[in-house]
Coordinates of C-alpha atoms and ligand atoms in Angstrom, one line a residue:
X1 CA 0.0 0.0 0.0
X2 CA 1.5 3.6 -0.7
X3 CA 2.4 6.0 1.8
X4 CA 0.2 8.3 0.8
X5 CA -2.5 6.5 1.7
X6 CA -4.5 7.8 4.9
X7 CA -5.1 4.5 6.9
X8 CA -7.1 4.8 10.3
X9 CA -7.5 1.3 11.9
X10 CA -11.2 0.5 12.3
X11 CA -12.1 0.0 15.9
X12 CA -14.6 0.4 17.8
X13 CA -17.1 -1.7 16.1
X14 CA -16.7 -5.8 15.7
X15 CA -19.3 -5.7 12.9
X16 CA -17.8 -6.4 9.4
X17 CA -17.5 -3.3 7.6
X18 CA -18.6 -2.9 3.9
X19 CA -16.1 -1.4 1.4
X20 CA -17.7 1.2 -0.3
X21 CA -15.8 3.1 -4.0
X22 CA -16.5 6.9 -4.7
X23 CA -17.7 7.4 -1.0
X24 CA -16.4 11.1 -1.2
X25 CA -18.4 11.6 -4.5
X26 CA -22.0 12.9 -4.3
X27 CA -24.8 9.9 -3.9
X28 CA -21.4 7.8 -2.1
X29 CA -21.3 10.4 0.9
X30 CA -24.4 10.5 1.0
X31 CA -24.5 7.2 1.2
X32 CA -21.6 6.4 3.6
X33 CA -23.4 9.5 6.0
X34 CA -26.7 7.4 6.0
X35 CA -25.0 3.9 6.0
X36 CA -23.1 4.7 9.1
X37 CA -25.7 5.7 11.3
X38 CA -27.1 2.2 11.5
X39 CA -25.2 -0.2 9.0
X40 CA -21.8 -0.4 10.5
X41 CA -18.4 0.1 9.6
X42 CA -17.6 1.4 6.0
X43 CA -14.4 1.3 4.3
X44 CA -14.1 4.4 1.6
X45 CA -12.0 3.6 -1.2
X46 CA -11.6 7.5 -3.3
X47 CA -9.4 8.8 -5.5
X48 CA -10.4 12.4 -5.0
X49 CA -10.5 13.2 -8.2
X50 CA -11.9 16.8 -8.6
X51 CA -15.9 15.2 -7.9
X52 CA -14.7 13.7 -5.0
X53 CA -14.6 16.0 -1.7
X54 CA -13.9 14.5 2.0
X55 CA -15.4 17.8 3.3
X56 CA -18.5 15.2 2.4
X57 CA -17.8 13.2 5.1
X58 CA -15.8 15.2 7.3
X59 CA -18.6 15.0 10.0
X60 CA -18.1 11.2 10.6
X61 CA -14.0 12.0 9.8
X62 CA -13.5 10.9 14.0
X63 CA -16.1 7.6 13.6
X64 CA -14.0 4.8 14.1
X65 CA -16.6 3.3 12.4
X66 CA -15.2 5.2 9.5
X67 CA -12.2 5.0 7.6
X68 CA -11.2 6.6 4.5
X69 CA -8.3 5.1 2.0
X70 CA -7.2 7.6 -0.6
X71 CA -6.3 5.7 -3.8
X72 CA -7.3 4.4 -7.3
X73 CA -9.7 1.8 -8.3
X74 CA -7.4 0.8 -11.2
X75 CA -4.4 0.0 -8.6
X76 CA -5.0 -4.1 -8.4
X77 CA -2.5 -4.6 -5.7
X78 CA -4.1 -2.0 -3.3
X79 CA -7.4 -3.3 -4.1
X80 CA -6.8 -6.5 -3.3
X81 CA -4.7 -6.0 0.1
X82 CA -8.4 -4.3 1.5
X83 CA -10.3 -6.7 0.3
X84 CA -7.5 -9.4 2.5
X85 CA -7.3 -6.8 5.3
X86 CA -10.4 -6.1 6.1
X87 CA -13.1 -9.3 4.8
X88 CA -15.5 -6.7 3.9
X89 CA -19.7 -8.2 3.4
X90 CA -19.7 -6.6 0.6
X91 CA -18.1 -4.1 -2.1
X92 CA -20.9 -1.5 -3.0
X93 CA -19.0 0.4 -6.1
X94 CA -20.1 4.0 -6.9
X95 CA -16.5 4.9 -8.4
X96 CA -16.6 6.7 -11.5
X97 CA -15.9 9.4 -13.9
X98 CA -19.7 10.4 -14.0
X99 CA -20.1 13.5 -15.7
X100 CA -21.5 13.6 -19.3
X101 CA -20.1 16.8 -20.5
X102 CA -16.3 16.1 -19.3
X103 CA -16.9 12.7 -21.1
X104 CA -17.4 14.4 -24.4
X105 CA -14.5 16.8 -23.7
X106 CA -12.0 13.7 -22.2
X107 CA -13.0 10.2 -22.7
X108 CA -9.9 8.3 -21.9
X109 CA -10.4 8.8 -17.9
X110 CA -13.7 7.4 -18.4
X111 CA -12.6 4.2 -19.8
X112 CA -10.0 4.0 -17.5
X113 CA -11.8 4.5 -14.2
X114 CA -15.4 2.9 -15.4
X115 CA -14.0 0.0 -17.6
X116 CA -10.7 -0.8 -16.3
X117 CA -11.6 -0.1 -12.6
X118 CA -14.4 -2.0 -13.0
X119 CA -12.6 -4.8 -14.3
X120 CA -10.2 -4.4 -11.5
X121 CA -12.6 -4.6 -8.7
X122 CA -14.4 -7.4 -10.2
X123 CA -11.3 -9.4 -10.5
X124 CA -10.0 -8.7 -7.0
X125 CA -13.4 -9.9 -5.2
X126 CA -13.6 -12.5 -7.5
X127 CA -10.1 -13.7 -5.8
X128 CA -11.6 -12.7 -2.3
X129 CA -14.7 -14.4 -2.7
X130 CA -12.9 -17.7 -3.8
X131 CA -11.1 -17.4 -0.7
X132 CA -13.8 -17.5 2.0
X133 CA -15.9 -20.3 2.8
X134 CA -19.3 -20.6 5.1
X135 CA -21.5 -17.7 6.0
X136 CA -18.9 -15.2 4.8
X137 CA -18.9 -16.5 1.4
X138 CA -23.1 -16.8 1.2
X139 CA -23.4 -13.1 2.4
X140 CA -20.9 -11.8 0.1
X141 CA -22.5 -9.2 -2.4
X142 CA -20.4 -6.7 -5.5
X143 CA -23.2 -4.2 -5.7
X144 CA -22.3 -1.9 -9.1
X145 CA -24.4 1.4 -9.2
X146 CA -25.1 2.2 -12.5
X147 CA -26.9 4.6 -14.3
X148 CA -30.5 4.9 -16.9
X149 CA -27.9 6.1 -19.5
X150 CA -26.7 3.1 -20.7
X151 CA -30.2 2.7 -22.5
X152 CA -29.9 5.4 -24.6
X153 CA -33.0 8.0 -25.1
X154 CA -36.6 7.8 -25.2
X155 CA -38.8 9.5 -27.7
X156 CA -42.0 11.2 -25.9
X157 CA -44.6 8.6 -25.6
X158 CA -42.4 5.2 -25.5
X159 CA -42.7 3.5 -22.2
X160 CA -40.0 3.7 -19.4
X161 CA -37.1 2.0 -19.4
X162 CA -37.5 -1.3 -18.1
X163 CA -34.8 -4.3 -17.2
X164 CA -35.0 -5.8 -20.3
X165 CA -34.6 -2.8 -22.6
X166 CA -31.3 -3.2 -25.0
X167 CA -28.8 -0.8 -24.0
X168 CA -28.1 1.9 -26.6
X169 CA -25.5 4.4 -24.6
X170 CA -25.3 7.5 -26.8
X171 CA -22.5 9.4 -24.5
X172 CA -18.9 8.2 -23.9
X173 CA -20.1 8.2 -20.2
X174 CA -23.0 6.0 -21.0
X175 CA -20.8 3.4 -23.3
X176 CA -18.3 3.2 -20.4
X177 CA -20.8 2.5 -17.5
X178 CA -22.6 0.0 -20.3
X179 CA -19.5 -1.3 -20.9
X180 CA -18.9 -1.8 -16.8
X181 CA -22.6 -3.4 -16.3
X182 CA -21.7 -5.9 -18.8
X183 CA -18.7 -6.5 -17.4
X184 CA -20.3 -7.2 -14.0
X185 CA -22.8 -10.0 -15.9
X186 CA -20.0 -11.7 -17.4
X187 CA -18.5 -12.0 -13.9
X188 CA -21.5 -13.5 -11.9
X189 CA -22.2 -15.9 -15.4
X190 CA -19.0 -17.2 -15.7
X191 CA -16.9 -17.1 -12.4
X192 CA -20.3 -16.9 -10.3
X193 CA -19.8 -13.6 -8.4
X194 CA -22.6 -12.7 -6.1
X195 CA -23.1 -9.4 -8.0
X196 CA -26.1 -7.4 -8.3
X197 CA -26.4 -4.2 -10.8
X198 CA -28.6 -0.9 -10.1
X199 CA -29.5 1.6 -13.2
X200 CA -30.9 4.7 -11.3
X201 CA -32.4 7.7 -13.0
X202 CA -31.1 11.2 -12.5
X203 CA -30.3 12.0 -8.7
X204 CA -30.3 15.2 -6.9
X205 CA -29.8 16.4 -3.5
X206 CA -26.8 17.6 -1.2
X207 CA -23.1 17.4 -2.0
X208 CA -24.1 17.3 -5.5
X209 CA -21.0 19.1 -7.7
X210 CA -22.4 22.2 -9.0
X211 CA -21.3 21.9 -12.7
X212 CA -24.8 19.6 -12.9
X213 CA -27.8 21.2 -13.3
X214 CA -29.8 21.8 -9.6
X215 CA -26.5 22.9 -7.9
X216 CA -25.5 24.9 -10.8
X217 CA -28.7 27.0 -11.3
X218 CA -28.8 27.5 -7.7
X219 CA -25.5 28.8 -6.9
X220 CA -25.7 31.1 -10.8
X221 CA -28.8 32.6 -9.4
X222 CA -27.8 33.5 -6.2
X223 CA -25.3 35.4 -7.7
X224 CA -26.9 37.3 -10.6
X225 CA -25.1 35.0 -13.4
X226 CA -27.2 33.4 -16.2
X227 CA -28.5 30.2 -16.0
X228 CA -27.2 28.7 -18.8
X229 CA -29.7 26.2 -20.2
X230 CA -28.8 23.6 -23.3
X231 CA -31.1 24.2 -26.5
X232 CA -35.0 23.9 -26.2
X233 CA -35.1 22.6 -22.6
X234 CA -37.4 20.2 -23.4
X235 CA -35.0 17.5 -22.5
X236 CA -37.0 15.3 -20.0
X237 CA -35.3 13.3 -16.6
X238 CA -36.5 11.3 -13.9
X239 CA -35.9 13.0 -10.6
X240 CA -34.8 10.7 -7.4
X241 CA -34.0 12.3 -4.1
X242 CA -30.5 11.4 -3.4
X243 CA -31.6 9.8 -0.2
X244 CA -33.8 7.6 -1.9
X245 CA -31.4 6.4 -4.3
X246 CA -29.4 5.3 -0.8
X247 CA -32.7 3.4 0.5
X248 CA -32.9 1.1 -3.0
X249 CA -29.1 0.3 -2.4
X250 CA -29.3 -0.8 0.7
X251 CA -32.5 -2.4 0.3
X252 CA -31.1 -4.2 -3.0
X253 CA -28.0 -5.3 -1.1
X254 CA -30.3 -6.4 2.0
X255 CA -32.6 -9.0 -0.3
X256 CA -32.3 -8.2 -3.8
X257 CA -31.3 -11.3 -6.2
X258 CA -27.6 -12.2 -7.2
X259 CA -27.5 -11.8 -10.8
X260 CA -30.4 -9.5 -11.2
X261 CA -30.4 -5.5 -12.5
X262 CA -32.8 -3.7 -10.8
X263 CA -33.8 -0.3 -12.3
X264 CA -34.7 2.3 -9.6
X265 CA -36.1 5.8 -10.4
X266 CA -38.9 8.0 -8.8
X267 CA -41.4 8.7 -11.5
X268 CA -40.5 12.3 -11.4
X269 CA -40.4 12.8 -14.9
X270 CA -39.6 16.4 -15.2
X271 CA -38.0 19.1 -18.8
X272 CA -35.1 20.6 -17.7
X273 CA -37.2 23.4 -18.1
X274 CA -39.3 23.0 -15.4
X275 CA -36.5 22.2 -13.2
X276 CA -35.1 25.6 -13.7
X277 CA -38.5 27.5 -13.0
X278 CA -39.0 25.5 -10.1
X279 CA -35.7 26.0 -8.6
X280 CA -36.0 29.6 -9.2
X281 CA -39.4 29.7 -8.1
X282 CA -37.8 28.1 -4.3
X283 CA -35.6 30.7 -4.5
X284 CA -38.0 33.7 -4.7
X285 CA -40.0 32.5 -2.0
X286 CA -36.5 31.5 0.0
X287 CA -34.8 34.6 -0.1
X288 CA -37.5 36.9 -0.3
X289 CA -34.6 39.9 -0.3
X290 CA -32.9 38.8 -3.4
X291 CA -31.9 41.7 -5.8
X292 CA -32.1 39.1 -8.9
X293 CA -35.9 38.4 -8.2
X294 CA -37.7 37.2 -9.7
X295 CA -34.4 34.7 -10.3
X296 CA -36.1 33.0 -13.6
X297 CA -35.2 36.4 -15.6
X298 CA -31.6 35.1 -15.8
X299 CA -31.8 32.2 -18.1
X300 CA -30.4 32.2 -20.9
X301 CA -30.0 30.0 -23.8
X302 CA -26.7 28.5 -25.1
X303 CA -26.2 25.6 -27.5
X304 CA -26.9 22.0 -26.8
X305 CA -24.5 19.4 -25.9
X306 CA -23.7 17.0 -28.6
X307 CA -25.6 14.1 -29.1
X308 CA -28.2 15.1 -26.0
X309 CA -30.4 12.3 -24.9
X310 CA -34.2 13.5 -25.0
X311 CA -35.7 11.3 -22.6
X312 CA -34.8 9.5 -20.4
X313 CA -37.5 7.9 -17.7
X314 CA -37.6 4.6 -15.5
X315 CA -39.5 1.8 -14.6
X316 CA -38.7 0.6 -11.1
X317 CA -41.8 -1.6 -10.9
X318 CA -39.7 -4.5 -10.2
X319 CA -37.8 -3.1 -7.1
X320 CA -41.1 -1.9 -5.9
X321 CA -42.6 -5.4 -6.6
X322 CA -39.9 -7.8 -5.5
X323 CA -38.2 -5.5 -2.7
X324 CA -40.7 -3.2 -1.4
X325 CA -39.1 -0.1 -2.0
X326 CA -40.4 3.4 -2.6
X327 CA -39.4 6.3 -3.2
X328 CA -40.0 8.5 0.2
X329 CA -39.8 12.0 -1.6
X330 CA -41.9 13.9 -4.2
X331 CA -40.1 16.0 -6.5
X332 CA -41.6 18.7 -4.7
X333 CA -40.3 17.7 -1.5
X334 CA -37.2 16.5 -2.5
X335 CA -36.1 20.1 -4.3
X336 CA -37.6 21.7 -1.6
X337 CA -35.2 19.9 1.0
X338 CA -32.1 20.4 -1.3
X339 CA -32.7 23.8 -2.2
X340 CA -33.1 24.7 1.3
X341 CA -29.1 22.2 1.9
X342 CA -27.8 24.8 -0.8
X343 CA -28.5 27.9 1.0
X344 CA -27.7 26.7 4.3
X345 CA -24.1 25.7 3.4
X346 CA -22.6 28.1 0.5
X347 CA -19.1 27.6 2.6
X348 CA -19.5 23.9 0.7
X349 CA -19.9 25.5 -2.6
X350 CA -17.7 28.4 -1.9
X351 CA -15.0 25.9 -1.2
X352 CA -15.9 23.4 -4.2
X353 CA -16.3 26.1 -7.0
X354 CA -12.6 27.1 -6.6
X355 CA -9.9 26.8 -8.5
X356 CA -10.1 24.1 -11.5
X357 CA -14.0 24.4 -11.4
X358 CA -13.6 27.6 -12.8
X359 CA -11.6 26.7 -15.2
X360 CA -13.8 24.2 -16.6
X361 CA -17.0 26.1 -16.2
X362 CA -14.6 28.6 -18.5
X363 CA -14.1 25.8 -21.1
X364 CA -17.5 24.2 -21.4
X365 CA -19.4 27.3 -21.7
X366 CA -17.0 28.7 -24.1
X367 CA -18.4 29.4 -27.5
X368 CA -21.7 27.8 -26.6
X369 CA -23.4 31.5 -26.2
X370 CA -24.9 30.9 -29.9
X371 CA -27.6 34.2 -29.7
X372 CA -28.5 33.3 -25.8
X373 CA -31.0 35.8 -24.8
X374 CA -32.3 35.7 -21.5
X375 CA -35.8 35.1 -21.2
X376 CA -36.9 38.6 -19.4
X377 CA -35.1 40.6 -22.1
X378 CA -37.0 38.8 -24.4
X379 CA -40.4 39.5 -22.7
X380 CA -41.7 36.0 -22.6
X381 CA -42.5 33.0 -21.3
X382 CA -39.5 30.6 -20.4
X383 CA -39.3 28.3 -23.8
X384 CA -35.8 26.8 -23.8
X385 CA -33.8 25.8 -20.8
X386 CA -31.7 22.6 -20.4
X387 CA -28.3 22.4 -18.9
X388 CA -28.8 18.1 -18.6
X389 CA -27.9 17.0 -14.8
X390 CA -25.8 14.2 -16.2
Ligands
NAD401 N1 -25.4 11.4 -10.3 C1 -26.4 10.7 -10.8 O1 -27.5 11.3 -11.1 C2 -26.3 9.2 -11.0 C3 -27.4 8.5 -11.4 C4 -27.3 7.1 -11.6 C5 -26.1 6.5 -11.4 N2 -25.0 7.2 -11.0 C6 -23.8 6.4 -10.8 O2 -23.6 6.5 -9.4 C7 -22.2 6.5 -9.1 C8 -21.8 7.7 -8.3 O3 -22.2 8.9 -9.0 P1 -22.0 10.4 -8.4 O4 -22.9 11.3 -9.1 O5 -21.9 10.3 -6.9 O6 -20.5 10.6 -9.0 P2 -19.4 11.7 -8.6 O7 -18.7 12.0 -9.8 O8 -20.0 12.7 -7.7 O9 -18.4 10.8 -7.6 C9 -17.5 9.9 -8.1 C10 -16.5 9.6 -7.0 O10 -15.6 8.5 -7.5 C11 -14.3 8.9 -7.2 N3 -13.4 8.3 -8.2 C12 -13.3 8.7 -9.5 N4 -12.4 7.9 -10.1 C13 -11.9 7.1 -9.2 C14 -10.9 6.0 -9.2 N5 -10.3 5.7 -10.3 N6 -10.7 5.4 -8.1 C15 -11.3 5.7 -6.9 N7 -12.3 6.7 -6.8 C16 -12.5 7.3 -8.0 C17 -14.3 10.4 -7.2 O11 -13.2 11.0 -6.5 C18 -15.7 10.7 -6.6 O12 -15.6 10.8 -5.2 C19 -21.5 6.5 -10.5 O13 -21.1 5.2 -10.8 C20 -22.6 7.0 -11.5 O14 -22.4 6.4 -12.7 C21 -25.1 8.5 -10.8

């Protein structure tokens, strides 16, 4: 293991932890924060690349039921010495390059991290799970998060993506977390890995980086900036509450099926559009004394994203059916809740929109100002927002 490694001992707690990828990232915190306060001892693998942020977690920083290891997914050797060292129950693997825009920009770290790490992890628990016998071995579960991308887009009336749709990835994101998923089949088909695969719809709550679209509107607004929304803003998501999204993982990896995919989504099918109004609708009522009032005069228009996705939307019948899970939070409720996160810690996105943000904010934005107008200075109604989350 490398020096640079932060190692704390776990202590405290005789329960066998769970080792957990991407736990500094935005649904992992959340869900190592909500894990630890009755699930036990997590181990934290993170690279902290620039999505990952242990200002996440620094709350449970002292928990000895906590213990953070900063490295790579990709390294094999370290990998498999905390798989040895520590017998986690399971590996719940939420590591990835995840954002669609810095996909189109950069690719090669997204193969790298969601194929090859992948790959990686599966190979090292394949190895650990060979090597333990009895109860340890039948309570053994890889849990791989995934995503609704890797089906591709939806035109306006075709039903929600269900498990058995073909996957049609359109983004170099989507291809690489497609390409990870299928990876994860092969190894519960042919070496018979307890895996389990999740495809969630489009998440959204606190700690969420605010390059993607609810973190990004809010912080633009409360300072005045446009709210720069991708062509027509009729591009349609399906909005969980991050929280949510936690509750179907750790319900799937309490009884869901080895083998099985199990979509999960919130039926919140929502236009980016409408996402924007309502966020700036939160924030007039919010912070009544805001000079930018009312906040939905600041969007603006710029040019879509290549290839953009129109719809996506999600059928989580079968985790409702088979596991009893449901989503807790409207959409309503849910933006509500994170909106009023946002405002109550702008030293988290103070401290996150430094330095290299900047600089890619700078970059991605460049040259897409194709005629933007704002919507006020056009004296009408809202018709094109769209800044996708993902
Ligand atoms: N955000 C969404 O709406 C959404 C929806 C469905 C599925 N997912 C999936 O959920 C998972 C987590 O998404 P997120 O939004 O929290 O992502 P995120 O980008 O916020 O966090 C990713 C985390 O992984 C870490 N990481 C990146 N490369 C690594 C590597 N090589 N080794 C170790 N750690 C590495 C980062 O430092 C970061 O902490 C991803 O697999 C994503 O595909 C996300």
């Amino acid at each position: 293991m490398g020096l640079n490694q932060k190692v704390e001992m776990i202590t405290g707690s005789g329960a066998t932890p769970i080792l957990v990828t991407g736990g500094a990232g935005f649904i992992g915190s959340n869900f190592v924060l909500d894990w630890l306060k009755t699930g036990g001892p997590v181990v934290n693998l993170d690279k902290l690349t620039y999505a990952g942020n242990p200002e996440n977690l620094a709350s449970v920083a002292s928990n000895p039921a906590y213990q953070f290891v900063h490295g790579d997914i990709c390294d094999a050797e370290l990998v498999t010495a905390l798989l040895r060292q520590h017998r986690p129950r399971a590996v719940v693997h939420f590591a990835a390059e995840s954002h669609v825009d810095r996909s189109i920009v950069g690719p090669e770290a997204f193969l790298r991290t969601n194929i090859d790490g992948t790959f990686t992890l599966l190979r090292a628990a394949r190895e650990y799970y060979d090597s333990v016998a009895g109860e340890e071995r039948a309570g053994f579960r890889f849990l791989h998060v995934s995503t609704d991308e890797v089906y591709g887009t939806l035109t306006p009336e075709a039903p929600a993506f269900h498990e058995e749709t073909p996957y049609a990835p359109n983004s170099p994101y989507a291809a690489s977390k497609a390409s990870s998923d299928h990876l994860v089949r092969a190894w519960v088909h042919t070496y018979g890995l307890p895996a389990i695969v999740t495809n969630c719809s489009n998440n959204y709550g606190p700690y969420q980086f605010p390059e993607k679209l609810i973190p990004l509107m809010i912080a633009n607004a409360l300072q005045g900036k446009a709210l720069p929304v991708y062509g027509d803003g009729q591009q349609v998501r399906d909005w969980l509450y991050v929280l949510d999204h936690c509750r179907a993982i750790r319900t799937v990896l309490e009884r869901g099926r080895v083998g099985e995919t199990y979509n999960v989504g919130g039926g919140n099918q929502r236009s980016n559009l409408e996402v924007v109004t309502t966020v700036c609708a939160l924030l007039d009522e919010l912070v009544p004394e805001s000079k930018f009032k009312p906040h939905r005069q600041l969007v603006k228009y710029v040019t879509d994203r290549p290839g953009h996705d129109r719809r996506y939307a999600i059928d989580a019948r079968k985790l409702e059916r088979e596991l009893g899970w449901r989503a807790q939070e409207s959409f309503e409720t849910g933006l509500r809740k994170t909106v009023e996160w946002y405002l109550a810690n702008a030293a988290w996105v103070k401290d996150v929109t430094s330095g290299a943000y900047q600089q890619w904010m700078a970059q991605n934005y460049a040259g897409r100002d194709a005629g933007g107008v704002s919507v006020a200075a056009k004296g009408r109604t809202i018709v094109a927002s769209g800044e996708s989350a993902r």
